Amino acid sequence: MEIRISGVSKYYYAEGKTIKALDDVNLVIPANRIFTLLGPSGSGKTTLLRCIVGLEMPDTGEIAIGDEIVWSREKNISVPPEKRGLGMVFQTYAIWPHMNVFDNVAYPLQVRGMAKDEITQRVAETLRFVQLEGFERRPATKLSGGQQQRVALARALVAAPKVILFDEPLSNLDAKLREETRKELRAFLGKLGITAVYVTHDRVEALALSDSIAVMRAGQIVETGSPQKIYFDADHRFVADFIGRANLVPARVVAEEGGQTVVDCALGRVACQRRAIPAGAEATLCIRPEFIHVMNGEAPAGQNMVNGRIASLAFVGETYEAEIHAGELQLLARIDPDAGLAAGDAVHFALAPAHCLLVAQ
Amino acid sequence: MNGPTNPRTRLTWSLIFIVGALTVFPVLMLVLGSFSEGLTAFGHFTTDKYVAAYTDPAFFEVIANTAIFVLGTSLLSTVLALFLAYLNTRTDIPFKGLFRVISIVPMMIPHLLFAVSWALLLNPSNGLVNLALKQAFGLDEAPFNIYSLWGMILVEGLLELPIAYLIVAPAMASFDVALEESSRVCGAGTWRTLLRVTLPVLRPAILAAFTLGIVRSLASFAVPAMIGMPGRVQVLATHLYTMISTGFATDYGKAAAVGMSVLVASVTLIVVYRALTAESEKFVTVSSRGFRPTLIELGRARLPLFGLVGLLSLALIVLPVAVLLYTSFVPYSMVPSSRAFSLMSLRHWAAVLEDPISLLALKNSLFLAVVGATLGVMLSVFVAYVIVKVKSRAAGLLESLSYLSFSFPGIVIGVGFMWFFVQTPLYATIWALLLGYIATYLPYGIRPMASAFVQIHGHLEESSLVCGASPLTTMRRIIVPLLIPGIVSGWILLASMFVRELTLSVVLSRPGTEVLAVQILRFSEDGLWGRLSALGIVMIFISTTLVVLATVVGNRFKAA
């Protein structure tokens, strides 16, 4: 179900200062897709999620889920969380320690006064879906982190909610389990085709899971788009920087030539992906380390051609991370482990215009 | 062939011997006494005392009263503690510092005097509130009678409130709010969430507070003596007291026989209590990182609820002291008025300061506090050291032994001591009281010391040994200096408890060895409320000074 958020603000007062947790947020979360709110801590993403679910009350604006307005300051509507018919997976899973798996999952149905045998059947179905068949009688606290996470998911799903919300559900798992659980979650949600709102500060998680990402900063939505759009084609410097590792180089637009925007910067003249920025304007050139393909030796200087020297190499497993001195710049690059390069070597690389991203200041 | 003996093993066993003598011995004497013929001569083995004690027609009523009293008290204190803890940790109630005050300050006001002040306010013949209401509404009869089972429950419940709060509040504070929020999102309303999630998750802590409340009110003597006895409401503690101290035929054998069942009940409940606290640690869930949800806004209920908390702290702290102070200046019970103020004098204060027995009691109490606390702390340092630093089976035995007296009801263990002291020259000397105090309050000395030891790393001590110092030198030069803050606060805690000790003293104190609390009890039995209040204020003053000192010293060392 579609979620429409218009003009929502939320203020906190601490030590005499007003903190804008949400600052006039306008957002439409499309139906039956996985939508991620991504941002650094303190950006307001969790507050926005809690406003949608009803655990926080905004100070202004309106929130509608499907056709129903669940919060409106002007119309004086405030539907409490228990009447919104949503499902939520908490960061800590919030598995009730005094109940076993069955009671945890059955709770939303018991609260709705469903008949006993129907509850048993629905719980069994949902547990089968999250691959926890036969775990009904286990005490919930005796499960592993990944299993608790699936209990929380089952509990959120069992009452067929209109929307399911996730508040950093993977942040309490260790790295390996997090990756597995992320894949599982993607598979579960893909099968369900339900509207899901997912909050995270982990960009890899956001890119891997989402159909659509909204990047937040300081209580505002900076940019919304598909993972590919956000990663390769961000409009904002903050987004380009936050979503992946990036070399950010200040540049000045020279002209538009052959469907490319040409800039001058410390790397010389560089042709970039086309952007509607007028000639003479300042911009930031964003180059991701994985698109800097370093080769041995010097090359004749020219457009999109850069010479430099390897300042340092760090082995990080699947690749070497190199710092390259190019003029006055320090650039981060990835180098293949079998490239046979060492610190101090002179190198050159060509920049593909498609991977030279210009973002507004 | 003997191997070299480890000095630590020798230390452990000597401590087991000392602590065992202090805690197990009186229990053994109690058991022996309950099966013997009389206090001075054990005589033949006999079960007569049990038969006499448990077939006494009054006994059934005593048991019924005791059950209502302890259950009512624990219920009242636990419910109040839950309510206060919820307000403090989860809502936007103003002046949260007040909750800390409620949980600490009652330690400074001795239970005996707290009970006295309520009696002075609400007794049916001349309680101040009753007098005022009778005057104001022209009533013929006093509207309240504190001298009843309900009065006892009210007063004892308020007294146990701080302990219950100290158990419930941390559990409430560490409670993951997401557990409640997820219930709301699942479709349950506020009340259903409270009943199905909040209270069940807190259940171990709630039950622990309730159990400890039962143990403490079972052992309580001050309230039953001060409020129950005038109203002829007997509970086990006062039943025992009546048997050994009033009338011509004191019967220590019968008292021991009754005491046995109190002791067994108390020890059992403490075992339950320790299991519950262990359980409540198991319930700790994944702790939430970062997000701190906003507090529940009380809105219009904010001020009335705060008023209620304010009233409670008034009743717990200000009222008792104010009533005692007032009573110590007026000639007899009268409602505060301009006439009352014009009649005020220092007469009662003068009478107390000229009363040789009161002065003796003051001297004895101060002696017991200073010497008792010093010896108690010295013993505690060694015991805590072995418990924390020596990991052997013997050390485990010592730990169990030293915490045993935590569950001892003072009056019962006093009877046990009586059977022992009467055979020795210690009988009716101040040393009998001294030994009894240290034995009964040892856990309170050990606990702060044990937590101080936990913080001292083993390497500090080991490097001293490697440098060539003997274990005793190491203790004196390295460990004790590091322990100073723990030692100081332990000493003050024990001293302030000894200054106001009542339950053990009423059994062991004899003419010549009166202590403050016993003298106050005598004054109340003689109806000398003015003198009682003056002596009570002296006691509160000493006790408060000690607690304030403990806090200051504690903060001083924390800052360093």
mmCIF file of N, CA and C in Angstrom, chain B residues 463-510:
data_model
loop_
_atom_site.group_PDB
_atom_site.id
_atom_site.type_symbol
_atom_site.label_atom_id
_atom_site.label_comp_id
_atom_site.label_asym_id
_atom_site.label_seq_id
_atom_site.Cartn_x
_atom_site.Cartn_y
_atom_site.Cartn_z
ATOM 1 N N SER B 463 52.378 -8.875 42.170
ATOM 2 C CA SER B 463 53.691 -8.251 42.033
ATOM 3 C C SER B 463 54.270 -7.930 43.409
ATOM 4 N N SER B 464 53.413 -7.650 44.400
ATOM 5 C CA SER B 464 53.909 -7.430 45.753
ATOM 6 C C SER B 464 54.513 -8.710 46.306
ATOM 7 N N LEU B 465 53.842 -9.844 46.046
ATOM 8 C CA LEU B 465 54.355 -11.129 46.516
ATOM 9 C C LEU B 465 55.691 -11.432 45.849
ATOM 10 N N VAL B 466 55.773 -11.164 44.551
ATOM 11 C CA VAL B 466 57.020 -11.413 43.821
ATOM 12 C C VAL B 466 58.133 -10.535 44.369
ATOM 13 N N CYS B 467 57.789 -9.317 44.811
ATOM 14 C CA CYS B 467 58.786 -8.415 45.390
ATOM 15 C C CYS B 467 59.264 -8.893 46.747
ATOM 16 N N GLY B 468 58.696 -9.949 47.289
ATOM 17 C CA GLY B 468 59.191 -10.521 48.531
ATOM 18 C C GLY B 468 58.347 -10.229 49.746
ATOM 19 N N ALA B 469 57.178 -9.590 49.571
ATOM 20 C CA ALA B 469 56.334 -9.287 50.724
ATOM 21 C C ALA B 469 55.510 -10.506 51.099
ATOM 22 N N SER B 470 55.266 -10.694 52.380
ATOM 23 C CA SER B 470 54.437 -11.812 52.818
ATOM 24 C C SER B 470 52.974 -11.469 52.530
ATOM 25 N N PRO B 471 52.087 -12.487 52.534
ATOM 26 C CA PRO B 471 50.676 -12.195 52.251
ATOM 27 C C PRO B 471 50.100 -11.137 53.199
ATOM 28 N N LEU B 472 50.513 -11.195 54.472
ATOM 29 C CA LEU B 472 49.970 -10.240 55.427
ATOM 30 C C LEU B 472 50.470 -8.829 55.124
ATOM 31 N N THR B 473 51.770 -8.725 54.791
ATOM 32 C CA THR B 473 52.323 -7.420 54.423
ATOM 33 C C THR B 473 51.630 -6.899 53.168
ATOM 34 N N THR B 474 51.419 -7.799 52.214
ATOM 35 C CA THR B 474 50.735 -7.409 50.984
ATOM 36 C C THR B 474 49.348 -6.850 51.289
ATOM 37 N N MET B 475 48.652 -7.530 52.184
ATOM 38 C CA MET B 475 47.326 -7.081 52.588
ATOM 39 C C MET B 475 47.428 -5.671 53.167
ATOM 40 N N ARG B 476 48.418 -5.466 54.044
ATOM 41 C CA ARG B 476 48.520 -4.194 54.767
ATOM 42 C C ARG B 476 49.016 -3.073 53.856
ATOM 43 N N ARG B 477 50.002 -3.386 52.998
ATOM 44 C CA ARG B 477 50.654 -2.329 52.222
ATOM 45 C C ARG B 477 49.961 -2.060 50.893
ATOM 46 N N ILE B 478 49.394 -3.075 50.291
ATOM 47 C CA ILE B 478 48.855 -2.906 48.936
ATOM 48 C C ILE B 478 47.326 -2.904 48.931
ATOM 49 N N ILE B 479 46.742 -3.957 49.499
ATOM 50 C CA ILE B 479 45.298 -4.148 49.303
ATOM 51 C C ILE B 479 44.484 -3.178 50.135
ATOM 52 N N VAL B 480 44.825 -3.093 51.425
ATOM 53 C CA VAL B 480 44.026 -2.221 52.291
ATOM 54 C C VAL B 480 44.016 -0.762 51.810
ATOM 55 N N PRO B 481 45.190 -0.197 51.446
ATOM 56 C CA PRO B 481 45.127 1.181 50.952
ATOM 57 C C PRO B 481 44.195 1.360 49.749
ATOM 58 N N LEU B 482 44.191 0.355 48.863
ATOM 59 C CA LEU B 482 43.316 0.453 47.703
ATOM 60 C C LEU B 482 41.849 0.305 48.094
ATOM 61 N N LEU B 483 41.645 -0.314 49.257
ATOM 62 C CA LEU B 483 40.284 -0.608 49.680
ATOM 63 C C LEU B 483 39.669 0.503 50.515
ATOM 64 N N ILE B 484 40.484 1.510 50.849
ATOM 65 C CA ILE B 484 40.023 2.516 51.817
ATOM 66 C C ILE B 484 38.590 3.007 51.586
ATOM 67 N N PRO B 485 38.235 3.378 50.342
ATOM 68 C CA PRO B 485 36.851 3.872 50.169
ATOM 69 C C PRO B 485 35.807 2.842 50.589
ATOM 70 N N GLY B 486 36.026 1.577 50.193
ATOM 71 C CA GLY B 486 35.093 0.519 50.566
ATOM 72 C C GLY B 486 35.055 0.334 52.072
ATOM 73 N N ILE B 487 36.232 0.399 52.705
ATOM 74 C CA ILE B 487 36.313 0.210 54.149
ATOM 75 C C ILE B 487 35.557 1.314 54.877
ATOM 76 N N VAL B 488 35.780 2.553 54.429
ATOM 77 C CA VAL B 488 35.131 3.679 55.102
ATOM 78 C C VAL B 488 33.613 3.574 54.977
ATOM 79 N N SER B 489 33.116 3.301 53.764
ATOM 80 C CA SER B 489 31.661 3.272 53.637
ATOM 81 C C SER B 489 31.074 2.054 54.328
ATOM 82 N N GLY B 490 31.813 0.922 54.333
ATOM 83 C CA GLY B 490 31.354 -0.253 55.062
ATOM 84 C C GLY B 490 31.271 0.029 56.560
ATOM 85 N N TRP B 491 32.281 0.722 57.076
ATOM 86 C CA TRP B 491 32.325 1.031 58.504
ATOM 87 C C TRP B 491 31.118 1.894 58.888
ATOM 88 N N ILE B 492 30.882 2.903 58.074
ATOM 89 C CA ILE B 492 29.800 3.829 58.412
ATOM 90 C C ILE B 492 28.446 3.136 58.310
ATOM 91 N N LEU B 493 28.317 2.265 57.290
ATOM 92 C CA LEU B 493 27.060 1.535 57.153
ATOM 93 C C LEU B 493 26.801 0.677 58.392
ATOM 94 N N LEU B 494 27.820 -0.082 58.810
ATOM 95 C CA LEU B 494 27.657 -0.932 59.991
ATOM 96 C C LEU B 494 27.384 -0.077 61.237
ATOM 97 N N ALA B 495 28.147 1.011 61.386
ATOM 98 C CA ALA B 495 27.983 1.843 62.580
ATOM 99 C C ALA B 495 26.569 2.408 62.651
ATOM 100 N N SER B 496 26.045 2.862 61.501
ATOM 101 C CA SER B 496 24.705 3.458 61.548
ATOM 102 C C SER B 496 23.646 2.392 61.812
ATOM 103 N N MET B 497 23.917 1.155 61.402
ATOM 104 C CA MET B 497 22.967 0.084 61.721
ATOM 105 C C MET B 497 23.038 -0.284 63.200
ATOM 106 N N PHE B 498 24.254 -0.259 63.760
ATOM 107 C CA PHE B 498 24.421 -0.638 65.159
ATOM 108 C C PHE B 498 23.828 0.414 66.093
ATOM 109 N N VAL B 499 23.913 1.683 65.710
ATOM 110 C CA VAL B 499 23.372 2.749 66.556
ATOM 111 C C VAL B 499 21.878 2.541 66.797
ATOM 112 N N ARG B 500 21.171 2.007 65.806
ATOM 113 C CA ARG B 500 19.730 1.906 65.961
ATOM 114 C C ARG B 500 19.237 0.475 66.112
ATOM 115 N N GLU B 501 20.154 -0.473 66.332
ATOM 116 C CA GLU B 501 19.780 -1.883 66.405
ATOM 117 C C GLU B 501 18.715 -2.108 67.478
ATOM 118 N N LEU B 502 17.670 -2.839 67.126
ATOM 119 C CA LEU B 502 16.607 -3.103 68.076
ATOM 120 C C LEU B 502 16.335 -4.594 68.275
ATOM 121 N N THR B 503 16.134 -5.325 67.165
ATOM 122 C CA THR B 503 15.549 -6.666 67.288
ATOM 123 C C THR B 503 16.420 -7.628 68.081
ATOM 124 N N LEU B 504 17.738 -7.579 67.825
ATOM 125 C CA LEU B 504 18.630 -8.466 68.561
ATOM 126 C C LEU B 504 18.775 -7.956 69.998
ATOM 127 N N SER B 505 18.823 -6.627 70.121
ATOM 128 C CA SER B 505 19.072 -6.027 71.433
ATOM 129 C C SER B 505 17.952 -6.309 72.419
ATOM 130 N N VAL B 506 16.695 -6.344 71.962
ATOM 131 C CA VAL B 506 15.621 -6.559 72.931
ATOM 132 C C VAL B 506 15.767 -7.916 73.599
ATOM 133 N N VAL B 507 16.428 -8.878 72.915
ATOM 134 C CA VAL B 507 16.620 -10.186 73.522
ATOM 135 C C VAL B 507 17.860 -10.186 74.426
ATOM 136 N N LEU B 508 18.943 -9.594 73.937
ATOM 137 C CA LEU B 508 20.227 -9.740 74.615
ATOM 138 C C LEU B 508 20.489 -8.669 75.664
ATOM 139 N N SER B 509 19.799 -7.542 75.547
ATOM 140 C CA SER B 509 20.092 -6.439 76.459
ATOM 141 C C SER B 509 19.544 -6.751 77.852
ATOM 142 N N ARG B 510 20.364 -6.461 78.876
ATOM 143 C CA ARG B 510 19.993 -6.701 80.267
ATOM 144 C C ARG B 510 20.237 -5.412 81.036
#
